[in-house]
PDB file of C-alpha atoms and ligand atoms in Angstrom:
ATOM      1  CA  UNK A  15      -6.897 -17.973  -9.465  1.00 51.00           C
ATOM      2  CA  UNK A  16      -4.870 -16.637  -6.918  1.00 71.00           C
ATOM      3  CA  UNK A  17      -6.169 -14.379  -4.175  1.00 93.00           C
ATOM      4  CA  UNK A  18      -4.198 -11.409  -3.824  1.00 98.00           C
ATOM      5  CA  UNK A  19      -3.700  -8.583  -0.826  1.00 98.00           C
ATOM      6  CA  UNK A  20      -4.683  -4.887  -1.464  1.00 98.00           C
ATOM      7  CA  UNK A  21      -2.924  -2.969   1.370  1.00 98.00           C
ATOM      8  CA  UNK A  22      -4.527   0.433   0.151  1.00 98.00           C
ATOM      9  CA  UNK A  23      -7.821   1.906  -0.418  1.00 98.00           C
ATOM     10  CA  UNK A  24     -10.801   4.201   0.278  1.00 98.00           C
ATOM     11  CA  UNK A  25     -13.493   1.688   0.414  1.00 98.00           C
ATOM     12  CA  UNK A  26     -15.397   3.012   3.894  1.00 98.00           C
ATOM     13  CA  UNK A  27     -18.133   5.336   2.917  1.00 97.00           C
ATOM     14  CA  UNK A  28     -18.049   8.915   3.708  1.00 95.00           C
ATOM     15  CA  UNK A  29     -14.976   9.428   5.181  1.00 95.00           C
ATOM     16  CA  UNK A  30     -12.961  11.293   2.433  1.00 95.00           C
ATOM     17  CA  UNK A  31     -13.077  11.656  -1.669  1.00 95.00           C
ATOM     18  CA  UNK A  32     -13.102   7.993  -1.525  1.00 97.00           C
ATOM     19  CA  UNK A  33     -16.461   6.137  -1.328  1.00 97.00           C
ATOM     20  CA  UNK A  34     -19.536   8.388  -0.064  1.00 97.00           C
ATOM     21  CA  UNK A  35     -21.578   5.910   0.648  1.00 98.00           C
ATOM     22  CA  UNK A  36     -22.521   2.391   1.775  1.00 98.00           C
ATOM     23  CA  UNK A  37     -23.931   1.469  -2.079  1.00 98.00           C
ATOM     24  CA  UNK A  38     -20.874   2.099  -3.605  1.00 98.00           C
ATOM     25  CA  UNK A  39     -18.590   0.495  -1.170  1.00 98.00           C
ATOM     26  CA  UNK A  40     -20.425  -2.083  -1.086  1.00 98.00           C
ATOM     27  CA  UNK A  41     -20.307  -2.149  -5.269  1.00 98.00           C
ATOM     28  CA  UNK A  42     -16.224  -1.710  -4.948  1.00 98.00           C
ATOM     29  CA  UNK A  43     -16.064  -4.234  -2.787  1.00 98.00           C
ATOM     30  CA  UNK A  44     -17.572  -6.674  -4.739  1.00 98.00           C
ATOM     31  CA  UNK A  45     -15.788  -5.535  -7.699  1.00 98.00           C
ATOM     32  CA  UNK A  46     -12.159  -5.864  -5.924  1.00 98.00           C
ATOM     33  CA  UNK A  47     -13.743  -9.960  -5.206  1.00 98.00           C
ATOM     34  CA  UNK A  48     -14.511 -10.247  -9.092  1.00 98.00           C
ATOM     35  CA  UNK A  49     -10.609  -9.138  -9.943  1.00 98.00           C
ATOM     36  CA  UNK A  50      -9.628 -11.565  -7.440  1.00 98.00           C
ATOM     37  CA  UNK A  51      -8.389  -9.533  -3.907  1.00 98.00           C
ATOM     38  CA  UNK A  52     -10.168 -11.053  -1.037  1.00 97.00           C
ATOM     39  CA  UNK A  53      -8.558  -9.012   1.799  1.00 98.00           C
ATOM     40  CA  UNK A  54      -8.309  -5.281   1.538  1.00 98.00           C
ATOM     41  CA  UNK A  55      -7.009  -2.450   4.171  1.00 98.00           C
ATOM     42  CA  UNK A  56      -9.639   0.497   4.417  1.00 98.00           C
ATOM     43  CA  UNK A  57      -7.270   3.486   4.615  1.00 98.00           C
ATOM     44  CA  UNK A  58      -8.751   5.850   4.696  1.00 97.00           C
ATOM     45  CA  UNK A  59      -6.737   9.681   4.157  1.00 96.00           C
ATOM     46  CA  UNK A  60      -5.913  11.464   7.722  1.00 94.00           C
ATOM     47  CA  UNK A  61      -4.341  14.730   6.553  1.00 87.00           C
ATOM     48  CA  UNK A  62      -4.893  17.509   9.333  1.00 83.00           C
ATOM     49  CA  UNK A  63      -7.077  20.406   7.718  1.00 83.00           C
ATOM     50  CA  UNK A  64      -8.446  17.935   4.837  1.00 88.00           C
ATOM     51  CA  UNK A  65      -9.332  15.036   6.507  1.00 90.00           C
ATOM     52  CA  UNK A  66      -9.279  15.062   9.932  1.00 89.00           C
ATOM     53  CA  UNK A  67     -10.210  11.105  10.205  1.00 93.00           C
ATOM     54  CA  UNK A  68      -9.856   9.634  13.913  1.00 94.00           C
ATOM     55  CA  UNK A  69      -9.010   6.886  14.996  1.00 96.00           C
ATOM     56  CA  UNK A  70     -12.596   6.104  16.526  1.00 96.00           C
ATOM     57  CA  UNK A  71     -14.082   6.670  12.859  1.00 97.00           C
ATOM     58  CA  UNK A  72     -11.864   4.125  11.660  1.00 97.00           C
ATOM     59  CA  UNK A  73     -12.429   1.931  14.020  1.00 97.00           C
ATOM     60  CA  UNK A  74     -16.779   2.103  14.008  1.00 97.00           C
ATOM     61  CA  UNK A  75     -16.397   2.368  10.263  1.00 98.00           C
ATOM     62  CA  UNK A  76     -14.065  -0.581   9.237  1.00 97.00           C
ATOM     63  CA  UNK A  77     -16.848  -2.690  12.132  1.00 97.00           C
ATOM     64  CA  UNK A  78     -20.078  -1.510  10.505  1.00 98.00           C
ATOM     65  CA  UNK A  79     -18.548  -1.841   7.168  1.00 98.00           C
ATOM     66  CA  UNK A  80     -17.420  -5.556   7.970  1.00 98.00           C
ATOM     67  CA  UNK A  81     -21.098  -6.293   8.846  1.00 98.00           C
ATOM     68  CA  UNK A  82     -22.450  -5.041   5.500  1.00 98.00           C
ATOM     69  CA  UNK A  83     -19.963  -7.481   3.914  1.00 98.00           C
ATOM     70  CA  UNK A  84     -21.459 -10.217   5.569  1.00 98.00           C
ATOM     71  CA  UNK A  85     -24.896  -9.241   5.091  1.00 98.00           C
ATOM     72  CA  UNK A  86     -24.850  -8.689   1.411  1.00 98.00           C
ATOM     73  CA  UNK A  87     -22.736 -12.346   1.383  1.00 98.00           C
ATOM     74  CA  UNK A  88     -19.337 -10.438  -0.707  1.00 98.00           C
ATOM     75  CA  UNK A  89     -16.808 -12.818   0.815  1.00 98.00           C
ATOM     76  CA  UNK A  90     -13.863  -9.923   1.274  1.00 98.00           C
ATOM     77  CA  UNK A  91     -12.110 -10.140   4.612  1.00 98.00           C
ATOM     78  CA  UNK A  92     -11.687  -5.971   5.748  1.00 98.00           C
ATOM     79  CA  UNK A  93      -8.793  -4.436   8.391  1.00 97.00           C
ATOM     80  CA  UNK A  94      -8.487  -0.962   9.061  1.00 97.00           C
ATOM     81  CA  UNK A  95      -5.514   1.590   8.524  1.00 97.00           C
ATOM     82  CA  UNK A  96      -4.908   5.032   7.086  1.00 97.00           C
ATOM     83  CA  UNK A  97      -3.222   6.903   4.033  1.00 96.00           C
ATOM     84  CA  UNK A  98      -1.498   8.780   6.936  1.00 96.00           C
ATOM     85  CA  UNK A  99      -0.175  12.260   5.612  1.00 94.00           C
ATOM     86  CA  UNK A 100       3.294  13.519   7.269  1.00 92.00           C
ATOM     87  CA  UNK A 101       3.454  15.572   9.873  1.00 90.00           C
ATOM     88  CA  UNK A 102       6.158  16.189  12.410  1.00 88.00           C
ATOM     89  CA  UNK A 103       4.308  14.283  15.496  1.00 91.00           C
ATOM     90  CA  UNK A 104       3.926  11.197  13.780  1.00 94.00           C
ATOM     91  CA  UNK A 105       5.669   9.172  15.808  1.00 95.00           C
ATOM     92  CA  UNK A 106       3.565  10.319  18.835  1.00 95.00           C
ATOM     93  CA  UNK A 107       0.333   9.777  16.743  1.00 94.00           C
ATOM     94  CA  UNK A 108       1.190   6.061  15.465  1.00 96.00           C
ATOM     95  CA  UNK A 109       2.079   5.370  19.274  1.00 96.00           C
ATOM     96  CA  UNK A 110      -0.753   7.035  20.471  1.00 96.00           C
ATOM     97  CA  UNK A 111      -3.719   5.537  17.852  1.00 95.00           C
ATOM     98  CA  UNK A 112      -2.716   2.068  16.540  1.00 96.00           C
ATOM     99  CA  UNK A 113      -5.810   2.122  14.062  1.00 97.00           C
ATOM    100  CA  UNK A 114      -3.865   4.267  12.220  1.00 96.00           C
ATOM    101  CA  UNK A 115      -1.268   1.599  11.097  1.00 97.00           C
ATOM    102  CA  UNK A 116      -2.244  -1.250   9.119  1.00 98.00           C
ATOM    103  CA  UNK A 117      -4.176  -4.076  11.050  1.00 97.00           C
ATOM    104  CA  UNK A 118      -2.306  -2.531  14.036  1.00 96.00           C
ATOM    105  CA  UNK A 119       0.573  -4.107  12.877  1.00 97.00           C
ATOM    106  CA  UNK A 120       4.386  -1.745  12.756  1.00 98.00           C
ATOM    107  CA  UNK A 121       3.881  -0.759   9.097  1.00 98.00           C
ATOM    108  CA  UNK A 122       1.834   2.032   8.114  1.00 98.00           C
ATOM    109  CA  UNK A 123       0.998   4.038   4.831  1.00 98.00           C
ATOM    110  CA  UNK A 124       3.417   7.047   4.517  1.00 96.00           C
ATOM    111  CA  UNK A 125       2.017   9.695   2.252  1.00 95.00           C
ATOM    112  CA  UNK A 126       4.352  12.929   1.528  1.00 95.00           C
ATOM    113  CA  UNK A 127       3.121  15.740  -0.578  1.00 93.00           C
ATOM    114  CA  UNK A 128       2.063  15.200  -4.206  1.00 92.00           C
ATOM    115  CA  UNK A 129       3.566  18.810  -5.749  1.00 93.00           C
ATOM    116  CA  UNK A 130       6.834  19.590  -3.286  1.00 93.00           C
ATOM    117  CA  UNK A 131       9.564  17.861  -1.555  1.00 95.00           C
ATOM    118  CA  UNK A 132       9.190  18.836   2.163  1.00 93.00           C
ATOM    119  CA  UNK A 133      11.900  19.434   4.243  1.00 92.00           C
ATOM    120  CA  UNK A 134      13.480  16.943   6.180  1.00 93.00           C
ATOM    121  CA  UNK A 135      11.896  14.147   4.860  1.00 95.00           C
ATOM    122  CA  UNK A 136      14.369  11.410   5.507  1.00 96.00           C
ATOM    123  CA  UNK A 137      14.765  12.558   9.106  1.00 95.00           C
ATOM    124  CA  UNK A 138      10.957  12.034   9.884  1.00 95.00           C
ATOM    125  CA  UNK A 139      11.552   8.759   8.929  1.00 96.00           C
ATOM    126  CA  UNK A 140      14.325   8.341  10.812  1.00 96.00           C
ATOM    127  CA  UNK A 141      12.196   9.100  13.567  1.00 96.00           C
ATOM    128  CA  UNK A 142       9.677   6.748  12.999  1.00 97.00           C
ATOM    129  CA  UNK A 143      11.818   3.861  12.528  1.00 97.00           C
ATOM    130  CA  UNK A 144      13.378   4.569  15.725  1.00 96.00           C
ATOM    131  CA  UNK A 145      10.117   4.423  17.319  1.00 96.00           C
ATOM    132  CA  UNK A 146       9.587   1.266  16.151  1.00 96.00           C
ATOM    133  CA  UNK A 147       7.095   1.680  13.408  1.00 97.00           C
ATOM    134  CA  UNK A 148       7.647   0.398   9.614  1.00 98.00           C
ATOM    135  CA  UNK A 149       6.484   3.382   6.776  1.00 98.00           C
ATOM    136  CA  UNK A 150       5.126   2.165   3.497  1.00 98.00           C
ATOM    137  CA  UNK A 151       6.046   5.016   1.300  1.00 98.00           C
ATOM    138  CA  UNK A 152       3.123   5.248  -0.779  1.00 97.00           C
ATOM    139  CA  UNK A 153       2.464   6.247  -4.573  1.00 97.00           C
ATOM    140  CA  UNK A 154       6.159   7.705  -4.972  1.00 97.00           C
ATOM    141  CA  UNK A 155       5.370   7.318  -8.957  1.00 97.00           C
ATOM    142  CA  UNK A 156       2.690   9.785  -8.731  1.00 97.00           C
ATOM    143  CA  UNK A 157       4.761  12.401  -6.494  1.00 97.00           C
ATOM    144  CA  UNK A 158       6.193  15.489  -8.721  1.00 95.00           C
ATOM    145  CA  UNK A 159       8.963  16.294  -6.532  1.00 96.00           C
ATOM    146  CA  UNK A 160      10.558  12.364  -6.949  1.00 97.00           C
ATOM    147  CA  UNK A 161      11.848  12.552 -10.754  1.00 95.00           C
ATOM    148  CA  UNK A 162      14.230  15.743  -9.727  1.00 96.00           C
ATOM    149  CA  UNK A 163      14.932  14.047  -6.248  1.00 96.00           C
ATOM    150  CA  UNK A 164      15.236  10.307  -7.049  1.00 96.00           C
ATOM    151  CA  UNK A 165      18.671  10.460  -4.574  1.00 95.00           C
ATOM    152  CA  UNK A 166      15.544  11.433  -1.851  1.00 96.00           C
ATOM    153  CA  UNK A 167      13.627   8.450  -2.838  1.00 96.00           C
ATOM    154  CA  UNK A 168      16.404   5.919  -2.809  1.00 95.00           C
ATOM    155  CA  UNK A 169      17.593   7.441   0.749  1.00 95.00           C
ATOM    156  CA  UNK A 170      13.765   6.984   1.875  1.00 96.00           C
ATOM    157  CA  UNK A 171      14.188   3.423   1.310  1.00 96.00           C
ATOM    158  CA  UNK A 172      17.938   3.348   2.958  1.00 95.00           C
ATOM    159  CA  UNK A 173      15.961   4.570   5.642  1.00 95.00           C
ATOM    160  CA  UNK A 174      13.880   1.647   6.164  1.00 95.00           C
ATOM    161  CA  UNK A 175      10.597   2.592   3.799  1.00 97.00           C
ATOM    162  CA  UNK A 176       8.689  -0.035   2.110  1.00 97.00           C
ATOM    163  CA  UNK A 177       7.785   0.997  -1.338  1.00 98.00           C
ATOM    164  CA  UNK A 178       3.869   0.270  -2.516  1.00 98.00           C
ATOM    165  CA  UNK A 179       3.740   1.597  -6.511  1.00 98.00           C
ATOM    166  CA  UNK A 180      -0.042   2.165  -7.102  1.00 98.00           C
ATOM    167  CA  UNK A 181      -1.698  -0.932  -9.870  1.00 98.00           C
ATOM    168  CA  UNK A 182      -3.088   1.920 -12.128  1.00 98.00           C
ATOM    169  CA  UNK A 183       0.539   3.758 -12.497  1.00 98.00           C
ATOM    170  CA  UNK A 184       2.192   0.655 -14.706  1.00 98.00           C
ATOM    171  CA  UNK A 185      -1.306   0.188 -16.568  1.00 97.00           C
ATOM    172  CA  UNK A 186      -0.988   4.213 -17.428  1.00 97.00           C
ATOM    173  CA  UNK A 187      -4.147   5.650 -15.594  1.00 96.00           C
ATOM    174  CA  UNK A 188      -2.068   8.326 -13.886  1.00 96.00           C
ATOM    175  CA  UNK A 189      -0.237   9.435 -17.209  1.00 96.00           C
ATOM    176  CA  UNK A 190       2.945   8.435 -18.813  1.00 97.00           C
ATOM    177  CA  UNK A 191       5.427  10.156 -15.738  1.00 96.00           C
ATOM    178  CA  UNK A 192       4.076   8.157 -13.720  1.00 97.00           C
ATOM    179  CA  UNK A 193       3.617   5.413 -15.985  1.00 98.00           C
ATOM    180  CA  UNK A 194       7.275   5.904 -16.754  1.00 97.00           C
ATOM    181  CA  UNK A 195       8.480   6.071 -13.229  1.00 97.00           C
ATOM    182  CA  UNK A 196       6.612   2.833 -11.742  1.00 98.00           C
ATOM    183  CA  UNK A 197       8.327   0.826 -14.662  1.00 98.00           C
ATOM    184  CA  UNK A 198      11.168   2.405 -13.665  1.00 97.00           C
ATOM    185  CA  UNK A 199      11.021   1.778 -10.227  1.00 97.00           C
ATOM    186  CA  UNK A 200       9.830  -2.140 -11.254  1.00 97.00           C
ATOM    187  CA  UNK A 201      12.943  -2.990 -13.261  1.00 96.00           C
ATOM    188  CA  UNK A 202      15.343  -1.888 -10.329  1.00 95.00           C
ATOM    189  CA  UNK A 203      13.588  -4.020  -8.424  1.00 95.00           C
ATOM    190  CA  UNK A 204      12.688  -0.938  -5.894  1.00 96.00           C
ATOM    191  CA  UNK A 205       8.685  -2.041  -5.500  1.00 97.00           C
ATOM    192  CA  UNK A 206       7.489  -4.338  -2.560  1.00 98.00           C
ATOM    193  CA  UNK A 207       3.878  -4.073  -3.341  1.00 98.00           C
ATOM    194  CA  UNK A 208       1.331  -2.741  -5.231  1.00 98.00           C
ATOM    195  CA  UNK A 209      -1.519  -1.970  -4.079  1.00 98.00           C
ATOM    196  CA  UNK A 210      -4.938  -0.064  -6.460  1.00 98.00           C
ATOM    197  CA  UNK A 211      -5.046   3.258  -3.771  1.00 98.00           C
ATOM    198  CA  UNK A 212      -8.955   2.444  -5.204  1.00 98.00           C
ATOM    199  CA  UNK A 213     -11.522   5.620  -4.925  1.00 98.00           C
ATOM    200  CA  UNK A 214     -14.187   4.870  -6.996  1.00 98.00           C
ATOM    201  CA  UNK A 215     -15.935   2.553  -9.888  1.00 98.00           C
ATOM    202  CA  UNK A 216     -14.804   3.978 -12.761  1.00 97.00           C
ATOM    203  CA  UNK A 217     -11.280   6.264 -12.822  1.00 96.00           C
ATOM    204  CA  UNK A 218      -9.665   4.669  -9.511  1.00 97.00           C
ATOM    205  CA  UNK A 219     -11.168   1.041  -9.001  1.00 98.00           C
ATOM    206  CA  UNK A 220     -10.067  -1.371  -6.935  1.00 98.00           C
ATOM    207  CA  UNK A 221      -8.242  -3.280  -9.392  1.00 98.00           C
ATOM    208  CA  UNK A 222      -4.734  -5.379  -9.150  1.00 98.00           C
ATOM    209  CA  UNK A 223      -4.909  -8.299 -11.774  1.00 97.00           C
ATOM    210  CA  UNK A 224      -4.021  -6.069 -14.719  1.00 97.00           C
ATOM    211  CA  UNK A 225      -1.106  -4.746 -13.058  1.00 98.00           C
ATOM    212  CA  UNK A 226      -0.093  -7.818 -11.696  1.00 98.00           C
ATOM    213  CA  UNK A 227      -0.424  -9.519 -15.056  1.00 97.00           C
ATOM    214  CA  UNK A 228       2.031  -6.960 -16.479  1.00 98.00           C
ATOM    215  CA  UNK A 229       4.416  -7.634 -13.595  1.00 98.00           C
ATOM    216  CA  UNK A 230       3.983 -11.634 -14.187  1.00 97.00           C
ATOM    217  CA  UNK A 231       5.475 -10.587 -17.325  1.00 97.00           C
ATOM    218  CA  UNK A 232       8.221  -8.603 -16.488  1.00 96.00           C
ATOM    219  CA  UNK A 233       9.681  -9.694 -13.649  1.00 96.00           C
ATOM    220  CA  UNK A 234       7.939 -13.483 -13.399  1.00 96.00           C
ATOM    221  CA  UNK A 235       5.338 -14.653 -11.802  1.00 96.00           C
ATOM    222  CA  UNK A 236       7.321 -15.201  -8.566  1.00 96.00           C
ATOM    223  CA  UNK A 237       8.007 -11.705  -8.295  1.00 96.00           C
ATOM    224  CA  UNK A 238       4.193 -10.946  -8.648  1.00 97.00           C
ATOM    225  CA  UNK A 239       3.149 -13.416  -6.100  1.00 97.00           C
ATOM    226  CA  UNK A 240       5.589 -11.793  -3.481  1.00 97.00           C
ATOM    227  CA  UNK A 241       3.910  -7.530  -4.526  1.00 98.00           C
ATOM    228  CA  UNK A 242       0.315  -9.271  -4.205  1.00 98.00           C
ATOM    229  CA  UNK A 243       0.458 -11.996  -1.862  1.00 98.00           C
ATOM    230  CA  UNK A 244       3.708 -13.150   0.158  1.00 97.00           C
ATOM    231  CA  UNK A 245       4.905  -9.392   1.220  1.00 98.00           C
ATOM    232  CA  UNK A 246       1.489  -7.570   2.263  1.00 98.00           C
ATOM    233  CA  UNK A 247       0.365 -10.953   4.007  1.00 97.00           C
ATOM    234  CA  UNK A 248       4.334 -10.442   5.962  1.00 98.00           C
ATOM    235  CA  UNK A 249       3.327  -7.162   6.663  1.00 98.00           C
ATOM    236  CA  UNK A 250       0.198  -8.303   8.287  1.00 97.00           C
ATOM    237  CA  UNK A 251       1.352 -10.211  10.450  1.00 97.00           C
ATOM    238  CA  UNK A 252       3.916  -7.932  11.224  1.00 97.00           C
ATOM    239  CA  UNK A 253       6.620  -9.876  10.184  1.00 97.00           C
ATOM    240  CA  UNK A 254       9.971  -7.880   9.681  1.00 95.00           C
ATOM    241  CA  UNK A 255      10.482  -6.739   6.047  1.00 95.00           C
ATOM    242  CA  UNK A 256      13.349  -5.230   4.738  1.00 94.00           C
ATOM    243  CA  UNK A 257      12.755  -2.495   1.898  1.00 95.00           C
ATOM    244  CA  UNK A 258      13.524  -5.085  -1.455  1.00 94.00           C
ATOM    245  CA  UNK A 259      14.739  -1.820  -2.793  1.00 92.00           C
ATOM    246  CA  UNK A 260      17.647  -1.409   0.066  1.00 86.00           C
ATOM    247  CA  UNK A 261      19.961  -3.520  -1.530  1.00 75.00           C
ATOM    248  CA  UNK A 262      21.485  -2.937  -4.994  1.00 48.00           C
ATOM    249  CA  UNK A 263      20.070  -4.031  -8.191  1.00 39.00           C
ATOM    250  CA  UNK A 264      21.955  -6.386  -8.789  1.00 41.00           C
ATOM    251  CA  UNK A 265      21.671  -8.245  -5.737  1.00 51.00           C
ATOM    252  CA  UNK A 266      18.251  -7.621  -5.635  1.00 44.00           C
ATOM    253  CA  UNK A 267      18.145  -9.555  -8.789  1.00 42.00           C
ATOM    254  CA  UNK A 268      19.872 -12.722  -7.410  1.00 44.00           C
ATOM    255  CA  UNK A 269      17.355 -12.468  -4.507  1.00 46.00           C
ATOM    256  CA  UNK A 270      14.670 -12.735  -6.585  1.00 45.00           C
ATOM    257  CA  UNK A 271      14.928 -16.393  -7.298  1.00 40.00           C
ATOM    258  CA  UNK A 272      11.660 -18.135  -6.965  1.00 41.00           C
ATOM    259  CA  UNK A 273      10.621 -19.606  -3.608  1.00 39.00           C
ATOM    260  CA  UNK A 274       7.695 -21.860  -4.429  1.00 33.00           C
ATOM    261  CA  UNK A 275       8.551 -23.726  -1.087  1.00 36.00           C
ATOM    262  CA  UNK A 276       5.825 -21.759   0.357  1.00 38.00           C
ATOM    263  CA  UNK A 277       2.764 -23.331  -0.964  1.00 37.00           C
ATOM    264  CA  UNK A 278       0.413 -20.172  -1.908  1.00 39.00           C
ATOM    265  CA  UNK A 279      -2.892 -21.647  -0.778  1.00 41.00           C
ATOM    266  CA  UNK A 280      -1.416 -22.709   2.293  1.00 40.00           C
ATOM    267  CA  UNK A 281       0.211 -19.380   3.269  1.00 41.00           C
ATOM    268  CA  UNK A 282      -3.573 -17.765   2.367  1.00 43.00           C
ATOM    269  CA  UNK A 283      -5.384 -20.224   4.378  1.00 44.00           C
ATOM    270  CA  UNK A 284      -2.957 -19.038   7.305  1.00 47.00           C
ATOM    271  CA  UNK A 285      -3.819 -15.457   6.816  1.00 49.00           C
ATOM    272  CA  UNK A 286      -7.424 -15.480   7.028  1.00 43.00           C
ATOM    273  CA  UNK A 287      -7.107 -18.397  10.095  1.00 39.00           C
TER     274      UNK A 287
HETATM  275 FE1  LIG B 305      -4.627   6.766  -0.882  1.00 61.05          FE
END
């Protein structure tokens, strides 16, 4: 099997409507291992008024949590992050507490409201770019506002965002919009990774093989191994990605010509070195 990347999740225990405690983390954790992930980013939400997560909770949390990995022997490798909600000083913020961006690498979750399309959206970005720091746009399937303002979401990605489609969204769990969207979004070759956004056991697990078995199918399996593997590990390391979903379709398409150069094991074995 291969091992794959999940970029998003609330795995640590207690710190939002994600995991509340140790047990079940502990229990998703091991369940992301059977479906075959073996490095996960704990992100958890930091959305001022909800969840007012800091940067030394992430930081102590993603630590202890990485210790109770060890301890109960569930080989999954752990880096920190957040599901950062917008707000205007984000640029100041990312500067200001790297454990909000993703191994405290450029590139960091970018979470816009679920039910309205905020104002000057595409500016923020802007902003952030400028500042040096890579957005992930996540979820955009599952936001309301994107089906009436898909000219938004396509300018979010001229704008430099990375797009990470949720695993659950092409299997259905979120309904058939977004069902309907992420396929969407997957034939114009507009996703650079999925990731399973996993809450819980049961209606949000942390679960990629069943979406990436459906994208095996649709696009190949080269196209799979670059949403599971190839792109988060790039992002990682903080490698410079451009959003897949910048150019057009069509030359997306010619892009996506296998590279099996790369051996997979070998690029994995790097990762975790
Ligand atoms: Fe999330």
């Amino acid at each position: 099997m291969r091992f794959m990347i999940d970029l998003h999740s609330h795995l640590l225990p207690g710190l939002d409507d994600g995991s509340p405690d140790l047990q079940t983390s502990l229990a998703m954790a091991k369940m992301a291992v059977e479906d075959g992930t073996r490095l996960m980013a704990c992100t958890p939400h930091r959305t001022p008024g909800l969840y007012d997560t800091t940067a030394d909770q992430i930081r102590s949390s993603v630590s202890a949590f990485r210790t109770e990995l060890d301890k109960a022997g569930i080989p999954l490798t752990i880096c920190g992050g957040s599901d950062i909600h917008i707000c205007p000083e984000l640029p100041e913020l990312l500067a200001a507490e790297p454990e909000y961006r993703l191994a405290k690498s450029d590139y960091f979750l970018f979470e816009p409201p679920h039910q309205f399309l905020p104002p000057r959206l595409i500016e923020l970005v802007e902003k952030v770019r400028a500042a040096g720091f890579r957005p992930i746009l996540t979820h955009p399937e599952r936001l309301r506002w994107v089906r009436r303002h898909y000219d938004v979401f396509e300018g979010l990605i001229r704008a430099g965002c990375l797009v990470q489609v949720t695993a659950g969204s092409l299997e259905g769990r979120f309904g058939s919009e977004a069902k309907e969207l992420a396929w969407r979004m997957l034939d114009e070759g507009r996703i650079d990774i999925i990731a399973s956004d996993a809450h819980n056991l049961t209606s949000r697990p942390p679960r990629l093989s069943a979406a990436a078995a459906l994208i095996a199918d649709a696009a190949g399996e080269a196209e799979q191994w670059r949403m599971t593997v190839e792109r988060p590990a790039s992002i990682l390391r903080n490698e410079a990605l451009e959003p897949v979903g910048m150019s057009s379709v069509e030359q997306v398409k010619m892009q996506q010509t296998p590279t099996r150069s790369r051996a997979p094991q070998r690029l994995w074995e790097r990762l975790l070195r």
